[in-house]
CSV table of C-alpha atoms in Angstrom, one decimal:
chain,number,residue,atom,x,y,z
J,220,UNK,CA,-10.8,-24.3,-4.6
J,221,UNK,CA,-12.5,-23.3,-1.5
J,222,UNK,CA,-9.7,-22.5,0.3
J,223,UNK,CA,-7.9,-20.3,-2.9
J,224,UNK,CA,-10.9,-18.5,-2.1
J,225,UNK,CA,-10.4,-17.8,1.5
J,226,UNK,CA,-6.8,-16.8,1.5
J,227,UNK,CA,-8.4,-14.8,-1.6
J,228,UNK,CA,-10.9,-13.2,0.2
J,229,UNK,CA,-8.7,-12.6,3.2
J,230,UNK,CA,-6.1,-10.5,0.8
J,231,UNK,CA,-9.2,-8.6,-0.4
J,232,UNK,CA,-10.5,-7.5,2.8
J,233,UNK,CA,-7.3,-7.1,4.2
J,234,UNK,CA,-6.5,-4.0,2.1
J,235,UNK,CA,-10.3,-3.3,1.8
J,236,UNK,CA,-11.5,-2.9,5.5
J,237,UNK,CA,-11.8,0.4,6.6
J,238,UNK,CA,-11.4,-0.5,10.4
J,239,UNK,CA,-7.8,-0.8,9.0
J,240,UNK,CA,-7.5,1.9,6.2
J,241,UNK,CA,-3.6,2.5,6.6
J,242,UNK,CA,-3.0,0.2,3.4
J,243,UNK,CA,-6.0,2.5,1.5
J,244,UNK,CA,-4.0,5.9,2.8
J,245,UNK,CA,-0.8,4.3,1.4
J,246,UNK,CA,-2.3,3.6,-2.2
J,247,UNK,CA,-3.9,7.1,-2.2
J,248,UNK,CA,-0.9,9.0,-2.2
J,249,UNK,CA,1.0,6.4,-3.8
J,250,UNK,CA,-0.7,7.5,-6.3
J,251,UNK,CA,-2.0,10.8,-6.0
J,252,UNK,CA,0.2,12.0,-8.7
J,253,UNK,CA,-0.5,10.1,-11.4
J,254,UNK,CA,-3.0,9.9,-13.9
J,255,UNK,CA,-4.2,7.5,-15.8
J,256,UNK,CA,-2.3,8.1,-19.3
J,257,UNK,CA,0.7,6.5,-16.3
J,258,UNK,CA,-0.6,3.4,-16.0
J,259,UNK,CA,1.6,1.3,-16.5
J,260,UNK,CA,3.7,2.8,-14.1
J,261,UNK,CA,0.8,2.6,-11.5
J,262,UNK,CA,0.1,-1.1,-11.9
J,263,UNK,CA,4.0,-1.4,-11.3
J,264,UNK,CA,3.9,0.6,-8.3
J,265,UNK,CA,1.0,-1.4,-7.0
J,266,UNK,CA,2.4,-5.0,-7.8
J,267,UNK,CA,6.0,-4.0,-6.2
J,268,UNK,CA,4.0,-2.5,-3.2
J,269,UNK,CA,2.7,-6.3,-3.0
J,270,UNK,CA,5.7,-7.8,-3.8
J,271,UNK,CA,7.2,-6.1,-1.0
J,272,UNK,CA,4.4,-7.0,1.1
J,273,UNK,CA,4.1,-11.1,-0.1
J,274,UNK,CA,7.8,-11.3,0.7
J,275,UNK,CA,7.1,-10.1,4.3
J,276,UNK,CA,4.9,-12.2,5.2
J,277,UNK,CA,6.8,-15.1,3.8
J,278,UNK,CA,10.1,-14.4,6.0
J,279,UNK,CA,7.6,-14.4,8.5
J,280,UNK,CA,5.9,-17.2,8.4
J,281,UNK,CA,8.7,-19.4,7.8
J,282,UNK,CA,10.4,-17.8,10.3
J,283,UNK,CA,13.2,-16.0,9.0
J,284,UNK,CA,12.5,-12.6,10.5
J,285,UNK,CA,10.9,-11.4,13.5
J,286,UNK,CA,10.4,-7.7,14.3
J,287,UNK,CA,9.0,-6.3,17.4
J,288,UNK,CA,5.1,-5.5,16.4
J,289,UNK,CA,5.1,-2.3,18.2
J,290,UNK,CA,7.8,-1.0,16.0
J,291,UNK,CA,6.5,-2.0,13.4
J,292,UNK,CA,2.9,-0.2,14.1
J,293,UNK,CA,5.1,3.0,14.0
J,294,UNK,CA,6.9,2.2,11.0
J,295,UNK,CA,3.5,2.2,9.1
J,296,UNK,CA,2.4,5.7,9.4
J,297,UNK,CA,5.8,6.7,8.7
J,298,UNK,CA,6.0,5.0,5.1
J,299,UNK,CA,2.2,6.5,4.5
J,300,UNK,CA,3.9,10.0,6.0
J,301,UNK,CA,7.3,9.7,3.9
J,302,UNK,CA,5.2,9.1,0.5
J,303,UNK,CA,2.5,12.1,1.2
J,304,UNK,CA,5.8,14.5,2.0
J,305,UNK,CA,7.1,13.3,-0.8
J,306,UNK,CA,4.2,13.9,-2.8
J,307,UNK,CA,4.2,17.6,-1.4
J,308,UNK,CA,7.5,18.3,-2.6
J,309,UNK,CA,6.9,17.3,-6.0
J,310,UNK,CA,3.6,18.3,-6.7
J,311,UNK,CA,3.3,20.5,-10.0
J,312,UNK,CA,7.0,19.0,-10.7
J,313,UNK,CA,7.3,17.0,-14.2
J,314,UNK,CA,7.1,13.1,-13.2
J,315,UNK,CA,9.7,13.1,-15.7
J,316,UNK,CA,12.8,14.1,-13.3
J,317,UNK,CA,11.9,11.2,-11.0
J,318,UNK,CA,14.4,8.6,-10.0
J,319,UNK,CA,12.0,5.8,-10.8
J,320,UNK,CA,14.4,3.2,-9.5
J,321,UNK,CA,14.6,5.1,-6.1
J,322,UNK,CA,10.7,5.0,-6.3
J,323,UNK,CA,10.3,1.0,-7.0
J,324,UNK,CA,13.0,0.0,-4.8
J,325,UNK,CA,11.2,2.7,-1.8
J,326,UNK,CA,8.1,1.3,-2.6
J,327,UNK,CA,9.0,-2.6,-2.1
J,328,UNK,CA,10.7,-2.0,1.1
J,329,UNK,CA,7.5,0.2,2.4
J,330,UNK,CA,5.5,-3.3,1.3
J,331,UNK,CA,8.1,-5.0,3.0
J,332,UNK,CA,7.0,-3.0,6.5
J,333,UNK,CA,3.6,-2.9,5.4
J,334,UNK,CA,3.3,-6.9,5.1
J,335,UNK,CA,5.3,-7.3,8.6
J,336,UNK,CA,2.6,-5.5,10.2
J,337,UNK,CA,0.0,-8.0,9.4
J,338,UNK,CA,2.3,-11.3,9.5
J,339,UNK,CA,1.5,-12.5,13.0
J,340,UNK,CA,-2.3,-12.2,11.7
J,341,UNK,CA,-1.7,-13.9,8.9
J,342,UNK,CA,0.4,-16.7,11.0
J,343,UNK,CA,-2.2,-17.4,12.8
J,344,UNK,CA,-4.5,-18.0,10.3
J,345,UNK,CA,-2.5,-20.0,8.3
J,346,UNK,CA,-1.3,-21.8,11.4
J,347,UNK,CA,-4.0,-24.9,11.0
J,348,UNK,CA,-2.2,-25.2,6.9
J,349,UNK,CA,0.1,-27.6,6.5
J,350,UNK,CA,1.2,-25.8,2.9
J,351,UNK,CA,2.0,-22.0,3.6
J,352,UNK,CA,3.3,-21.6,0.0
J,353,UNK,CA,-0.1,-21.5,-2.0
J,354,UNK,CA,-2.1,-19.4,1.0
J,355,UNK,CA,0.8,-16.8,0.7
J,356,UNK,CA,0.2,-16.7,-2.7
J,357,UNK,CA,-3.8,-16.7,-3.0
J,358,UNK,CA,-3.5,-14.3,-0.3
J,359,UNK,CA,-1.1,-11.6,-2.4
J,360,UNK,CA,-3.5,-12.3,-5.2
J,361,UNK,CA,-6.5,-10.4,-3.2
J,362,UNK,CA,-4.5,-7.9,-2.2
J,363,UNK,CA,-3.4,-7.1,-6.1
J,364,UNK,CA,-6.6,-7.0,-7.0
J,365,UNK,CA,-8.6,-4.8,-4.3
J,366,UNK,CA,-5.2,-2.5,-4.2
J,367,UNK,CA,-6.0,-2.2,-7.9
J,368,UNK,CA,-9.7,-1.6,-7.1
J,369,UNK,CA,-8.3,1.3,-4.9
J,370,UNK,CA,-5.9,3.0,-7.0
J,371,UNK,CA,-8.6,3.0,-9.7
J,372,UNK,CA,-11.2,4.5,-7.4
J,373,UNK,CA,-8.5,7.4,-6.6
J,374,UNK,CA,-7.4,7.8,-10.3
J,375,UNK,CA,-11.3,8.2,-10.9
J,376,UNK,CA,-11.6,10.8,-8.2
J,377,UNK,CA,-8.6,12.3,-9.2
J,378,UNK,CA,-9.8,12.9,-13.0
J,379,UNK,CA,-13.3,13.9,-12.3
J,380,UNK,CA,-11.6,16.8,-10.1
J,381,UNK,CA,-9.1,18.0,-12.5
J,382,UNK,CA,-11.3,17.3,-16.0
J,383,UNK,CA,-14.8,18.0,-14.6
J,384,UNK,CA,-14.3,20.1,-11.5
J,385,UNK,CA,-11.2,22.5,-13.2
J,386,UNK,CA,-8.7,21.6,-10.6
J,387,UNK,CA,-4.9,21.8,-11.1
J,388,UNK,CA,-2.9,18.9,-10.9
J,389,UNK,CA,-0.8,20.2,-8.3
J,390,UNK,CA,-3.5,21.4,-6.3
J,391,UNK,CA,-5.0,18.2,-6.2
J,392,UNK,CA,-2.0,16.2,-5.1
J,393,UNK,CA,-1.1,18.8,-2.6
J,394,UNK,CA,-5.0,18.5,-0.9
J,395,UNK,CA,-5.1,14.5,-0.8
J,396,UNK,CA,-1.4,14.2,0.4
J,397,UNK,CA,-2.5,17.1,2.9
J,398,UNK,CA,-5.8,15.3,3.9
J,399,UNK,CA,-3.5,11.8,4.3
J,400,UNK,CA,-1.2,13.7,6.6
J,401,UNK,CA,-4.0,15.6,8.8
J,402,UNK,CA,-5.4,11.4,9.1
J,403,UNK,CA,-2.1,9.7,9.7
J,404,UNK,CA,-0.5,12.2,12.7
J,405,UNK,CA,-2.6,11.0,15.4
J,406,UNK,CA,-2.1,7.4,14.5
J,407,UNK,CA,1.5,7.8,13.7
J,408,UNK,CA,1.5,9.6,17.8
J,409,UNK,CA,-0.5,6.8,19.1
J,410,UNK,CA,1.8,4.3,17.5
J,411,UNK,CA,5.2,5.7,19.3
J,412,UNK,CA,3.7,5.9,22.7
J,413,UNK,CA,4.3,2.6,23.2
J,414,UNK,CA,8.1,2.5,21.8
């Protein structure tokens, strides 16, 4: 039981440390646009995010794919960049019109690149585990559950601002994905230098 909690805890503060928010910036205008009479299709998003991610890190530490780290440090910003532009151009559009397979299948593969970027990490911890089956999944566990203590905090903000504070929905999503951009530029430069 002691170590379901550490691979537990290690999926919790992996997503929840704000030395490394990039995971917390992806969640935010993951969903930025939604509200909470959506979700169901939030808690979709989020578990395909960590699908995407789980099944990363298990290629990885089984050895079936390596990627250069570097390129993968630049890929990160651009998935968190792709989904706030993304958000920009829909905002104030009806959710409706949205290819929501394009979304989920987009989503996985950004988990995918997400959970490459913390696999040699997460190698080397699991490195002194004979079984890295149940760790993978303990791990993917914490990071359901603090991505869904995110994504509730930003929904919270999010209707507090539009029910309390009288702003638009599409003024909202334009300021967070805005604020998300202005934050991930300089890392997303920083990351290509070394390409």
């Amino acid at each position: 039981m002691s170590q379901f909690w550490l691979y537990f805890r290690l999926g919790l503060d992996h997503v929840l440390d704000w030395q490394a928010y990039d995971h917390v910036l992806f969640l935010v205008v993951l969903v930025a646009s939604y509200g909470f009479t959506s979700w169901k299709r939030v808690l979709w998003l989020v578990t395909l995010f960590t699908l995407g991610h789980t099944l990363a890190l298990f290629l990885s530490v089984y050895g079936i794919v390596k990627v250069a780290t570097d390129y993968v440090e630049f890929l990160i910003p651009v998935t968190i960049l792709a989904t706030a532009i993304f958000d920009i151009a829909t905002a104030g559009k009806k959710l409706k019109n949205t290819n929501y397979s394009l979304l989920y299948f987009t989503t996985i593969f950004f988990g995918l690149i997400h959970g490459l970027g913390f696999s040699s990490y997460f190698k080397m911890i699991a490195a002194g585990s004979d079984a890295k089956f149940w760790p993978l999944v303990e791990f993917a566990l914490g990071i359901e559950i603090a991505q869904v203590i995110v994504v509730l905090a930003v929904m919270i903000v999010g209707f507090i601002c539009q029910n309390i504070f009288n702003v638009s929905r599409r003024d909202w999503i334009l300021v967070t994905a805005s604020i998300v951009i202005g934050i991930i530029l300089p890392i997303l430069q920083e990351s290509y230098q070394p390409l």
